[in-house]
PDB file of C-alpha atoms in Angstrom:
ATOM      1  CA  MET A 157     -24.592  -4.822 -14.075  1.00 38.00           C
ATOM      2  CA  SER A 158     -26.666  -7.541 -11.508  1.00 44.00           C
ATOM      3  CA  ALA A 159     -30.106  -5.101  -9.955  1.00 45.00           C
ATOM      4  CA  GLY A 160     -28.472  -5.362  -5.991  1.00 57.00           C
ATOM      5  CA  LYS A 161     -24.503  -4.330  -6.617  1.00 86.00           C
ATOM      6  CA  ARG A 162     -24.140  -1.500  -5.158  1.00 94.00           C
ATOM      7  CA  LYS A 163     -21.496   1.153  -6.322  1.00 96.00           C
ATOM      8  CA  LEU A 164     -18.596   3.202  -4.291  1.00 98.00           C
ATOM      9  CA  ARG A 165     -17.352   6.496  -6.131  1.00 97.00           C
ATOM     10  CA  TYR A 166     -13.219   6.644  -5.970  1.00 97.00           C
ATOM     11  CA  ILE A 167     -11.675   9.765  -7.233  1.00 94.00           C
ATOM     12  CA  ALA A 168      -7.613  10.151  -6.818  1.00 91.00           C
ATOM     13  CA  PHE A 169      -6.073  13.366  -5.698  1.00 84.00           C
ATOM     14  CA  ILE A 170      -4.067  13.117  -9.736  1.00 81.00           C
ATOM     15  CA  ASN A 171      -5.057  11.692 -13.041  1.00 78.00           C
ATOM     16  CA  ARG A 172      -5.278   8.142 -13.736  1.00 83.00           C
ATOM     17  CA  ASP A 173      -3.008   8.266 -16.108  1.00 82.00           C
ATOM     18  CA  THR A 174      -0.422   8.429 -13.649  1.00 84.00           C
ATOM     19  CA  VAL A 175       1.143   6.712 -11.722  1.00 88.00           C
ATOM     20  CA  TRP A 176      -0.958   7.884  -8.823  1.00 88.00           C
ATOM     21  CA  GLY A 177      -3.888   7.103 -10.766  1.00 89.00           C
ATOM     22  CA  LYS A 178      -2.615   3.163 -10.828  1.00 92.00           C
ATOM     23  CA  PRO A 179      -3.584   2.305  -7.922  1.00 95.00           C
ATOM     24  CA  TYR A 180      -7.895   2.555  -8.840  1.00 96.00           C
ATOM     25  CA  ASP A 181      -6.757  -0.579 -11.142  1.00 96.00           C
ATOM     26  CA  PHE A 182      -5.463  -2.339  -8.254  1.00 97.00           C
ATOM     27  CA  LEU A 183      -8.603  -1.576  -6.170  1.00 98.00           C
ATOM     28  CA  ALA A 184     -11.594  -2.150  -8.412  1.00 97.00           C
ATOM     29  CA  ALA A 185      -9.822  -5.907  -9.864  1.00 97.00           C
ATOM     30  CA  GLU A 186      -9.436  -6.471  -6.663  1.00 98.00           C
ATOM     31  CA  VAL A 187     -13.569  -5.602  -4.556  1.00 98.00           C
ATOM     32  CA  ASP A 188     -14.301  -7.236  -7.710  1.00 97.00           C
ATOM     33  CA  ARG A 189     -12.469 -11.184  -7.604  1.00 97.00           C
ATOM     34  CA  VAL A 190     -13.005 -10.762  -4.016  1.00 97.00           C
ATOM     35  CA  THR A 191     -16.681  -9.595  -4.081  1.00 96.00           C
ATOM     36  CA  GLY A 192     -17.941 -11.774  -7.116  1.00 95.00           C
ATOM     37  CA  GLY A 193     -19.552  -8.415  -8.945  1.00 95.00           C
ATOM     38  CA  GLU A 194     -21.658  -7.831  -5.845  1.00 96.00           C
ATOM     39  CA  LEU A 195     -19.230  -4.062  -5.354  1.00 97.00           C
ATOM     40  CA  GLU A 196     -17.804  -1.884  -8.458  1.00 97.00           C
ATOM     41  CA  ILE A 197     -15.306   0.852  -7.591  1.00 97.00           C
ATOM     42  CA  GLU A 198     -16.665   3.872  -9.898  1.00 96.00           C
ATOM     43  CA  TYR A 199     -13.805   5.850 -10.738  1.00 96.00           C
ATOM     44  CA  VAL A 200     -15.254   9.540 -11.435  1.00 95.00           C
ATOM     45  CA  GLY A 201     -12.230  11.214 -12.181  1.00 91.00           C
ATOM     46  CA  GLY A 202      -8.834  13.164 -10.734  1.00 87.00           C
ATOM     47  CA  SER A 203      -7.424  16.239 -10.000  1.00 85.00           C
ATOM     48  CA  ASP A 204      -9.762  17.332 -13.199  1.00 86.00           C
ATOM     49  CA  VAL A 205     -13.044  16.630 -10.543  1.00 89.00           C
ATOM     50  CA  ILE A 206     -11.645  18.306  -8.223  1.00 87.00           C
ATOM     51  CA  GLY A 207      -7.698  19.164  -6.190  1.00 81.00           C
ATOM     52  CA  GLY A 208      -5.888  17.120  -3.831  1.00 79.00           C
ATOM     53  CA  PHE A 209      -5.795  18.860  -1.439  1.00 80.00           C
ATOM     54  CA  ASP A 210      -9.552  19.460  -1.253  1.00 87.00           C
ATOM     55  CA  ALA A 211     -10.571  15.141  -1.724  1.00 88.00           C
ATOM     56  CA  PRO A 212     -10.482  15.406   1.768  1.00 89.00           C
ATOM     57  CA  GLU A 213     -13.152  17.453   2.415  1.00 91.00           C
ATOM     58  CA  ALA A 214     -15.414  15.727   0.054  1.00 93.00           C
ATOM     59  CA  ILE A 215     -14.745  12.124   1.345  1.00 95.00           C
ATOM     60  CA  ALA A 216     -15.938  13.525   5.112  1.00 94.00           C
ATOM     61  CA  ASN A 217     -18.420  15.375   3.121  1.00 95.00           C
ATOM     62  CA  GLY A 218     -19.766  12.564   1.630  1.00 96.00           C
ATOM     63  CA  VAL A 219     -19.810  14.153  -2.005  1.00 96.00           C
ATOM     64  CA  PHE A 220     -17.792  11.379  -3.044  1.00 97.00           C
ATOM     65  CA  ASP A 221     -17.140   7.498  -0.877  1.00 98.00           C
ATOM     66  CA  ILE A 222     -13.681   6.629  -1.480  1.00 97.00           C
ATOM     67  CA  SER A 223     -10.386   9.105  -2.199  1.00 95.00           C
ATOM     68  CA  HIS A 224      -6.457   8.128  -3.437  1.00 94.00           C
ATOM     69  CA  SER A 225      -4.455  10.782  -1.236  1.00 92.00           C
ATOM     70  CA  ALA A 226      -1.158  11.673   0.091  1.00 88.00           C
ATOM     71  CA  ASN A 227      -0.819  12.339   3.688  1.00 87.00           C
ATOM     72  CA  ALA A 228       0.548  16.286   3.399  1.00 81.00           C
ATOM     73  CA  TYR A 229      -2.741  16.655   2.318  1.00 83.00           C
ATOM     74  CA  PHE A 230      -5.038  16.871   4.624  1.00 84.00           C
ATOM     75  CA  ALA A 231      -1.887  18.466   7.542  1.00 83.00           C
ATOM     76  CA  GLY A 232      -4.461  21.557   7.760  1.00 81.00           C
ATOM     77  CA  ALA A 233      -7.141  19.350  10.134  1.00 85.00           C
ATOM     78  CA  MET A 234      -4.505  16.772  10.654  1.00 92.00           C
ATOM     79  CA  PRO A 235      -1.624  17.637  11.900  1.00 92.00           C
ATOM     80  CA  ALA A 236      -0.286  14.816  13.370  1.00 95.00           C
ATOM     81  CA  SER A 237      -1.015  13.078   9.110  1.00 94.00           C
ATOM     82  CA  ILE A 238       2.467  13.492   8.356  1.00 93.00           C
ATOM     83  CA  ALA A 239       3.235  10.529  10.594  1.00 95.00           C
ATOM     84  CA  LEU A 240       2.249   8.171   8.076  1.00 95.00           C
ATOM     85  CA  ALA A 241       5.691   8.815   6.204  1.00 95.00           C
ATOM     86  CA  SER A 242       8.350   8.694   9.525  1.00 96.00           C
ATOM     87  CA  GLY A 243      10.934   5.812   8.680  1.00 94.00           C
ATOM     88  CA  LYS A 244      11.391   3.018   6.610  1.00 92.00           C
ATOM     89  CA  ALA A 245       9.122   0.409   8.577  1.00 95.00           C
ATOM     90  CA  THR A 246       6.613  -1.814   5.867  1.00 94.00           C
ATOM     91  CA  ILE A 247       2.610  -1.400   6.661  1.00 95.00           C
ATOM     92  CA  ASP A 248       2.369  -5.259   8.276  1.00 94.00           C
ATOM     93  CA  GLU A 249       5.809  -3.983  10.018  1.00 96.00           C
ATOM     94  CA  LEU A 250       2.918  -0.608  11.427  1.00 97.00           C
ATOM     95  CA  LYS A 251       0.172  -2.902  11.593  1.00 96.00           C
ATOM     96  CA  ALA A 252       1.423  -4.951  13.910  1.00 97.00           C
ATOM     97  CA  SER A 253       3.114  -2.354  16.059  1.00 98.00           C
ATOM     98  CA  GLY A 254      -0.551  -0.697  15.947  1.00 98.00           C
ATOM     99  CA  ALA A 255       0.685   2.501  14.262  1.00 98.00           C
ATOM    100  CA  ILE A 256      -1.904   1.757  11.629  1.00 97.00           C
ATOM    101  CA  GLU A 257      -4.577   1.962  14.328  1.00 97.00           C
ATOM    102  CA  ALA A 258      -3.807   4.986  15.779  1.00 98.00           C
ATOM    103  CA  TYR A 259      -3.571   6.343  13.129  1.00 98.00           C
ATOM    104  CA  SER A 260      -6.716   5.348  11.449  1.00 97.00           C
ATOM    105  CA  ASP A 261      -8.189   6.451  15.009  1.00 97.00           C
ATOM    106  CA  LEU A 262      -7.190   9.534  15.191  1.00 97.00           C
ATOM    107  CA  LEU A 263      -7.927  10.499  11.008  1.00 96.00           C
ATOM    108  CA  MET A 264     -11.224   9.654  11.909  1.00 96.00           C
ATOM    109  CA  GLN A 265     -11.175  11.499  15.641  1.00 95.00           C
ATOM    110  CA  GLN A 266     -10.079  14.699  13.632  1.00 95.00           C
ATOM    111  CA  ARG A 267     -10.733  14.428   9.759  1.00 93.00           C
ATOM    112  CA  GLY A 268     -13.946  12.862  10.259  1.00 95.00           C
ATOM    113  CA  VAL A 269     -13.209   9.669   6.786  1.00 96.00           C
ATOM    114  CA  MET A 270     -11.220   6.164   8.170  1.00 97.00           C
ATOM    115  CA  LEU A 271      -8.620   4.612   6.022  1.00 97.00           C
ATOM    116  CA  LEU A 272      -9.028   2.037   4.108  1.00 98.00           C
ATOM    117  CA  GLY A 273      -5.855   1.386   4.186  1.00 97.00           C
ATOM    118  CA  ASN A 274      -2.786   2.346   2.032  1.00 97.00           C
ATOM    119  CA  PRO A 275      -2.386   1.414  -1.878  1.00 97.00           C
ATOM    120  CA  LEU A 276       1.188   3.028  -2.216  1.00 96.00           C
ATOM    121  CA  SER A 277       4.588   2.264  -0.214  1.00 96.00           C
ATOM    122  CA  GLY A 278       7.709   0.575  -0.369  1.00 92.00           C
ATOM    123  CA  VAL A 279       9.407   3.653  -1.763  1.00 96.00           C
ATOM    124  CA  GLY A 280      10.727   6.828   0.002  1.00 96.00           C
ATOM    125  CA  TYR A 281      11.071  10.630  -0.861  1.00 96.00           C
ATOM    126  CA  VAL A 282      14.276  12.058  -3.296  1.00 97.00           C
ATOM    127  CA  PHE A 283      14.794  15.924  -3.553  1.00 97.00           C
ATOM    128  CA  GLN A 284      15.387  16.028  -7.778  1.00 97.00           C
ATOM    129  CA  VAL A 285      17.351  19.437  -8.773  1.00 97.00           C
ATOM    130  CA  ARG A 286      18.838  21.540 -11.327  1.00 95.00           C
ATOM    131  CA  GLY A 287      22.305  21.815  -9.591  1.00 94.00           C
ATOM    132  CA  GLN A 288      24.934  18.556  -8.275  1.00 94.00           C
ATOM    133  CA  PRO A 289      23.839  17.806  -4.796  1.00 94.00           C
ATOM    134  CA  SER A 290      26.834  16.624  -3.607  1.00 90.00           C
ATOM    135  CA  ASP A 291      26.797  18.263  -0.089  1.00 92.00           C
ATOM    136  CA  ILE A 292      23.725  19.201   1.512  1.00 92.00           C
ATOM    137  CA  SER A 293      24.985  22.806   1.559  1.00 94.00           C
ATOM    138  CA  TYR A 294      23.720  23.220  -1.879  1.00 95.00           C
ATOM    139  CA  PHE A 295      20.793  23.680  -0.791  1.00 97.00           C
ATOM    140  CA  GLU A 296      21.354  26.692   0.552  1.00 97.00           C
ATOM    141  CA  GLY A 297      19.289  30.145  -0.345  1.00 97.00           C
ATOM    142  CA  LYS A 298      17.558  27.637  -2.949  1.00 97.00           C
ATOM    143  CA  LYS A 299      13.687  27.432  -3.334  1.00 97.00           C
ATOM    144  CA  ILE A 300      12.666  24.343  -3.608  1.00 97.00           C
ATOM    145  CA  ARG A 301       8.753  22.780  -4.437  1.00 95.00           C
ATOM    146  CA  SER A 302       7.713  21.933  -1.489  1.00 92.00           C
ATOM    147  CA  ILE A 303       4.687  20.497   0.389  1.00 84.00           C
ATOM    148  CA  PRO A 304       4.440  21.119   4.215  1.00 79.00           C
ATOM    149  CA  LEU A 305       5.855  17.169   4.641  1.00 84.00           C
ATOM    150  CA  TYR A 306       9.446  18.671   3.180  1.00 89.00           C
ATOM    151  CA  ASP A 307       8.946  22.108   4.823  1.00 90.00           C
ATOM    152  CA  PRO A 308      10.798  21.237   7.875  1.00 91.00           C
ATOM    153  CA  ILE A 309      13.653  19.687   6.317  1.00 94.00           C
ATOM    154  CA  LEU A 310      14.163  22.270   3.780  1.00 96.00           C
ATOM    155  CA  GLU A 311      13.799  24.906   6.342  1.00 95.00           C
ATOM    156  CA  ALA A 312      16.833  24.083   8.096  1.00 95.00           C
ATOM    157  CA  LEU A 313      18.847  23.428   4.946  1.00 96.00           C
ATOM    158  CA  GLY A 314      19.024  26.936   4.892  1.00 97.00           C
ATOM    159  CA  ALA A 315      16.216  26.617   1.466  1.00 98.00           C
ATOM    160  CA  ILE A 316      13.007  28.424   0.953  1.00 97.00           C
ATOM    161  CA  PRO A 317      10.302  26.434   0.241  1.00 96.00           C
ATOM    162  CA  VAL A 318       7.176  26.930  -2.797  1.00 96.00           C
ATOM    163  CA  THR A 319       4.016  25.584  -2.427  1.00 89.00           C
ATOM    164  CA  THR A 320       2.923  24.571  -6.254  1.00 85.00           C
ATOM    165  CA  SER A 321       0.911  21.355  -6.949  1.00 80.00           C
ATOM    166  CA  PRO A 322       1.599  18.193  -8.468  1.00 78.00           C
ATOM    167  CA  ALA A 323       0.133  20.162 -11.866  1.00 79.00           C
ATOM    168  CA  GLU A 324       2.120  23.392 -12.173  1.00 89.00           C
ATOM    169  CA  ALA A 325       5.424  21.990 -10.374  1.00 89.00           C
ATOM    170  CA  TYR A 326       7.132  21.439 -13.788  1.00 91.00           C
ATOM    171  CA  THR A 327       5.849  25.201 -14.699  1.00 93.00           C
ATOM    172  CA  ALA A 328       7.297  26.439 -12.101  1.00 93.00           C
ATOM    173  CA  MET A 329      11.258  24.686 -12.990  1.00 92.00           C
ATOM    174  CA  GLU A 330      10.453  26.069 -16.762  1.00 93.00           C
ATOM    175  CA  ARG A 331      10.157  29.766 -14.868  1.00 93.00           C
ATOM    176  CA  GLY A 332      12.556  29.406 -12.901  1.00 92.00           C
ATOM    177  CA  VAL A 333      10.448  30.045  -9.551  1.00 94.00           C
ATOM    178  CA  VAL A 334      12.001  27.278  -8.752  1.00 96.00           C
ATOM    179  CA  ASP A 335      15.164  26.006  -8.959  1.00 96.00           C
ATOM    180  CA  GLY A 336      13.868  22.282  -7.887  1.00 96.00           C
ATOM    181  CA  LEU A 337      11.498  19.934  -6.226  1.00 96.00           C
ATOM    182  CA  GLY A 338      10.477  17.007  -3.317  1.00 95.00           C
ATOM    183  CA  TRP A 339       8.260  14.193  -4.661  1.00 92.00           C
ATOM    184  CA  PRO A 340       8.192  10.646  -3.763  1.00 93.00           C
ATOM    185  CA  ASP A 341      10.872   8.022  -5.968  1.00 96.00           C
ATOM    186  CA  ILE A 342       8.059   7.652  -7.859  1.00 94.00           C
ATOM    187  CA  GLY A 343       6.356   9.556 -10.159  1.00 88.00           C
ATOM    188  CA  LEU A 344       8.594  11.837 -11.892  1.00 89.00           C
ATOM    189  CA  LEU A 345       8.944  10.176 -15.331  1.00 88.00           C
ATOM    190  CA  ASP A 346       5.835  11.201 -15.019  1.00 82.00           C
ATOM    191  CA  PHE A 347       5.925  14.965 -15.262  1.00 87.00           C
ATOM    192  CA  LYS A 348       9.678  15.199 -17.387  1.00 92.00           C
ATOM    193  CA  PHE A 349      11.152  16.526 -15.121  1.00 94.00           C
ATOM    194  CA  TYR A 350      13.710  15.852 -15.915  1.00 94.00           C
ATOM    195  CA  GLU A 351      14.273  18.541 -18.862  1.00 95.00           C
ATOM    196  CA  GLN A 352      14.580  20.940 -15.983  1.00 94.00           C
ATOM    197  CA  ALA A 353      16.417  19.033 -13.295  1.00 95.00           C
ATOM    198  CA  LYS A 354      18.976  16.385 -13.966  1.00 96.00           C
ATOM    199  CA  TYR A 355      20.338  15.538 -10.328  1.00 97.00           C
ATOM    200  CA  VAL A 356      18.686  13.737  -7.290  1.00 97.00           C
ATOM    201  CA  MET A 357      19.681  13.791  -4.122  1.00 97.00           C
ATOM    202  CA  LEU A 358      20.576   9.750  -2.636  1.00 96.00           C
ATOM    203  CA  PRO A 359      19.935   8.907   0.497  1.00 95.00           C
ATOM    204  CA  ASP A 360      15.982   8.870   0.182  1.00 96.00           C
ATOM    205  CA  PHE A 361      13.936   9.622   3.204  1.00 96.00           C
ATOM    206  CA  TYR A 362      10.762   8.775   4.763  1.00 95.00           C
ATOM    207  CA  GLN A 363       8.357   6.290   3.560  1.00 95.00           C
ATOM    208  CA  LEU A 364       5.832   6.745   1.015  1.00 95.00           C
ATOM    209  CA  ARG A 365       2.688   5.502   2.458  1.00 96.00           C
ATOM    210  CA  THR A 366      -0.889   7.032   0.602  1.00 95.00           C
ATOM    211  CA  ALA A 367      -3.917   6.364   2.297  1.00 96.00           C
ATOM    212  CA  SER A 368      -7.385   5.426   0.896  1.00 97.00           C
ATOM    213  CA  LEU A 369     -10.015   7.437   2.836  1.00 97.00           C
ATOM    214  CA  ILE A 370     -13.931   6.203   2.705  1.00 98.00           C
ATOM    215  CA  ASN A 371     -16.402   8.092   4.127  1.00 98.00           C
ATOM    216  CA  PRO A 372     -18.267   6.400   7.099  1.00 98.00           C
ATOM    217  CA  ASN A 373     -21.296   6.161   6.234  1.00 98.00           C
ATOM    218  CA  ALA A 374     -20.115   5.093   2.916  1.00 98.00           C
ATOM    219  CA  PHE A 375     -18.745   1.812   4.441  1.00 98.00           C
ATOM    220  CA  ASN A 376     -21.380   1.780   6.595  1.00 97.00           C
ATOM    221  CA  SER A 377     -24.506   2.153   4.377  1.00 97.00           C
ATOM    222  CA  LEU A 378     -22.665  -1.380   2.924  1.00 97.00           C
ATOM    223  CA  PRO A 379     -23.717  -4.745   4.483  1.00 96.00           C
ATOM    224  CA  GLU A 380     -21.009  -6.472   7.896  1.00 96.00           C
ATOM    225  CA  GLU A 381     -20.570  -9.659   4.388  1.00 96.00           C
ATOM    226  CA  LEU A 382     -19.331  -6.632   1.787  1.00 97.00           C
ATOM    227  CA  GLN A 383     -17.296  -4.614   4.350  1.00 97.00           C
ATOM    228  CA  GLY A 384     -15.161  -7.249   5.729  1.00 97.00           C
ATOM    229  CA  ALA A 385     -15.214  -7.701   1.476  1.00 97.00           C
ATOM    230  CA  LEU A 386     -13.637  -4.901   0.425  1.00 98.00           C
ATOM    231  CA  LEU A 387     -11.616  -4.998   3.757  1.00 98.00           C
ATOM    232  CA  GLU A 388      -9.863  -7.629   2.186  1.00 98.00           C
ATOM    233  CA  ALA A 389      -9.791  -6.372  -0.804  1.00 98.00           C
ATOM    234  CA  SER A 390      -8.312  -3.024   0.119  1.00 98.00           C
ATOM    235  CA  ALA A 391      -4.992  -4.899   1.895  1.00 97.00           C
ATOM    236  CA  SER A 392      -4.936  -6.943  -0.903  1.00 97.00           C
ATOM    237  CA  ALA A 393      -4.837  -4.273  -3.306  1.00 98.00           C
ATOM    238  CA  ASP A 394      -1.838  -2.026  -1.016  1.00 97.00           C
ATOM    239  CA  ALA A 395       0.485  -5.615  -0.986  1.00 97.00           C
ATOM    240  CA  ILE A 396      -0.318  -4.782  -5.705  1.00 97.00           C
ATOM    241  CA  GLY A 397       0.809  -1.498  -5.071  1.00 97.00           C
ATOM    242  CA  ALA A 398       3.534  -1.408  -2.401  1.00 96.00           C
ATOM    243  CA  LYS A 399       5.446  -4.742  -4.702  1.00 97.00           C
ATOM    244  CA  TRP A 400       4.840  -2.632  -8.305  1.00 97.00           C
ATOM    245  CA  ALA A 401       5.657   1.250  -6.330  1.00 96.00           C
ATOM    246  CA  LYS A 402       9.350  -0.353  -6.021  1.00 96.00           C
ATOM    247  CA  GLU A 403       9.587  -2.274  -9.192  1.00 97.00           C
ATOM    248  CA  LYS A 404       7.929   1.034 -10.917  1.00 96.00           C
ATOM    249  CA  ARG A 405      11.072   2.696  -9.204  1.00 96.00           C
ATOM    250  CA  ASP A 406      13.595   0.341 -10.715  1.00 96.00           C
ATOM    251  CA  ALA A 407      12.342   1.276 -14.013  1.00 97.00           C
ATOM    252  CA  GLU A 408      11.979   4.444 -13.512  1.00 96.00           C
ATOM    253  CA  HIS A 409      16.007   5.023 -12.580  1.00 96.00           C
ATOM    254  CA  GLU A 410      16.665   3.626 -15.293  1.00 97.00           C
ATOM    255  CA  GLU A 411      14.474   5.552 -18.159  1.00 96.00           C
ATOM    256  CA  MET A 412      16.104   8.741 -15.996  1.00 96.00           C
ATOM    257  CA  ALA A 413      19.276   7.643 -16.339  1.00 97.00           C
ATOM    258  CA  ALA A 414      19.073   7.347 -20.204  1.00 96.00           C
ATOM    259  CA  GLU A 415      17.769  10.358 -20.406  1.00 95.00           C
ATOM    260  CA  GLY A 416      20.913  11.573 -18.454  1.00 96.00           C
ATOM    261  CA  VAL A 417      19.232  12.262 -14.780  1.00 97.00           C
ATOM    262  CA  GLU A 418      22.790  11.572 -12.207  1.00 97.00           C
ATOM    263  CA  PHE A 419      21.790  10.055  -8.518  1.00 97.00           C
ATOM    264  CA  ILE A 420      24.358  11.964  -6.910  1.00 97.00           C
ATOM    265  CA  SER A 421      24.881  10.327  -3.096  1.00 96.00           C
ATOM    266  CA  LEU A 422      25.871  11.710  -0.129  1.00 96.00           C
ATOM    267  CA  PRO A 423      29.241  11.127   1.660  1.00 95.00           C
ATOM    268  CA  ASP A 424      27.962   8.182   4.201  1.00 95.00           C
ATOM    269  CA  ASP A 425      28.532  10.850   7.274  1.00 94.00           C
ATOM    270  CA  GLN A 426      26.272  13.245   5.473  1.00 95.00           C
ATOM    271  CA  ALA A 427      23.695  10.911   4.614  1.00 96.00           C
ATOM    272  CA  GLU A 428      23.654   9.893   8.585  1.00 94.00           C
ATOM    273  CA  THR A 429      23.167  13.423   9.310  1.00 95.00           C
ATOM    274  CA  PHE A 430      20.347  14.312   7.076  1.00 96.00           C
ATOM    275  CA  ALA A 431      18.174  11.268   7.301  1.00 94.00           C
ATOM    276  CA  LYS A 432      18.594  12.241  11.210  1.00 95.00           C
ATOM    277  CA  LEU A 433      17.252  15.183   9.989  1.00 96.00           C
ATOM    278  CA  THR A 434      14.689  14.058   8.388  1.00 96.00           C
ATOM    279  CA  GLU A 435      12.552  11.977  11.344  1.00 96.00           C
ATOM    280  CA  GLU A 436      14.016  14.901  14.214  1.00 96.00           C
ATOM    281  CA  LYS A 437      12.259  17.515  11.807  1.00 94.00           C
ATOM    282  CA  LEU A 438       8.770  15.835  11.069  1.00 94.00           C
ATOM    283  CA  TRP A 439       7.877  14.739  14.449  1.00 96.00           C
ATOM    284  CA  GLY A 440       9.720  18.039  15.497  1.00 95.00           C
ATOM    285  CA  ASN A 441       6.402  19.528  13.172  1.00 91.00           C
ATOM    286  CA  ILE A 442       4.112  17.078  14.337  1.00 94.00           C
ATOM    287  CA  ALA A 443       4.955  18.068  18.565  1.00 96.00           C
ATOM    288  CA  ALA A 444       4.792  21.887  17.820  1.00 95.00           C
ATOM    289  CA  ASN A 445       1.066  21.231  16.135  1.00 94.00           C
ATOM    290  CA  ALA A 446      -0.048  18.635  18.244  1.00 96.00           C
ATOM    291  CA  PRO A 447       1.796  17.584  21.282  1.00 98.00           C
ATOM    292  CA  ASP A 448      -0.461  14.763  22.466  1.00 98.00           C
ATOM    293  CA  ASP A 449      -0.520  13.247  18.963  1.00 98.00           C
ATOM    294  CA  ALA A 450       3.179  13.606  18.452  1.00 98.00           C
ATOM    295  CA  ALA A 451       3.682  10.977  21.854  1.00 98.00           C
ATOM    296  CA  ARG A 452       0.680   8.899  20.945  1.00 98.00           C
ATOM    297  CA  LEU A 453       1.901   7.639  17.520  1.00 98.00           C
ATOM    298  CA  ARG A 454       5.432   8.222  17.649  1.00 98.00           C
ATOM    299  CA  PRO A 455       6.951   5.333  20.076  1.00 98.00           C
ATOM    300  CA  LEU A 456       5.112   3.005  18.409  1.00 98.00           C
ATOM    301  CA  PHE A 457       6.432   4.828  14.633  1.00 97.00           C
ATOM    302  CA  ASP A 458      10.043   4.087  16.067  1.00 95.00           C
ATOM    303  CA  GLY A 459       8.734   0.302  17.353  1.00 95.00           C
ATOM    304  CA  ALA A 460       7.853  -1.316  13.915  1.00 91.00           C
TER     305      ALA A 460
END
């Protein structure tokens, strides 16, 4: 390592041997390429080091420099964080509409961290359940592993949201604590959920857009040229991640089907109703908790 080489310490919100650890590889490689080795992104752990829900606070406090995080994981301090899941636009389209800039501004104001990038995008979210969800009435009375992003949807469908960490989700199904789970449409294989739940309901909903959070002091401590290089490398890594996520989802679907998982599509009228419900519940949730933020962000996301 050269004498003047700089280093940023990176944590993931789930462990590196899952799909959620993959963006580290993309970012570290792109930073090394763009900076010619002058900046190193050092992986220091995942949920084995700090829980996913606690990681954003650790970044804000400077305990670590960069975190790969799910947007819903910092909803407590920033209710509008879940806006990042709205619609089906690409990251480039959201940047063009001003949505990412406005979101980043709120993140800095309310959470004290900068948005470095969006490492995974391009796939949606799904519900994987024990019973055949050929009709949305299936969810009535069912207990479904959830996070704040899914809670209003499940409640509207008559289901009972149950919060668990990702690592506890399989055990919760195995023990009958839940009848299924909401999850991004990627990484379902990592936890072998197909052993407990053989049905995935389509269409998917929202858009998976994870966040790279960086401590502002750590960013500002870098020389200006390295700041620019980090932003360039992050954007490049995000594009690699979006392409990889789509390919990974398609490959996972094939493997899940081979394990006996069935992908059940709702009838067209119900699919349309479900899609509208998900968006209205997302923005209704934000409006109830942060009305000014909802008014600022929704036109930008809708216009992307």
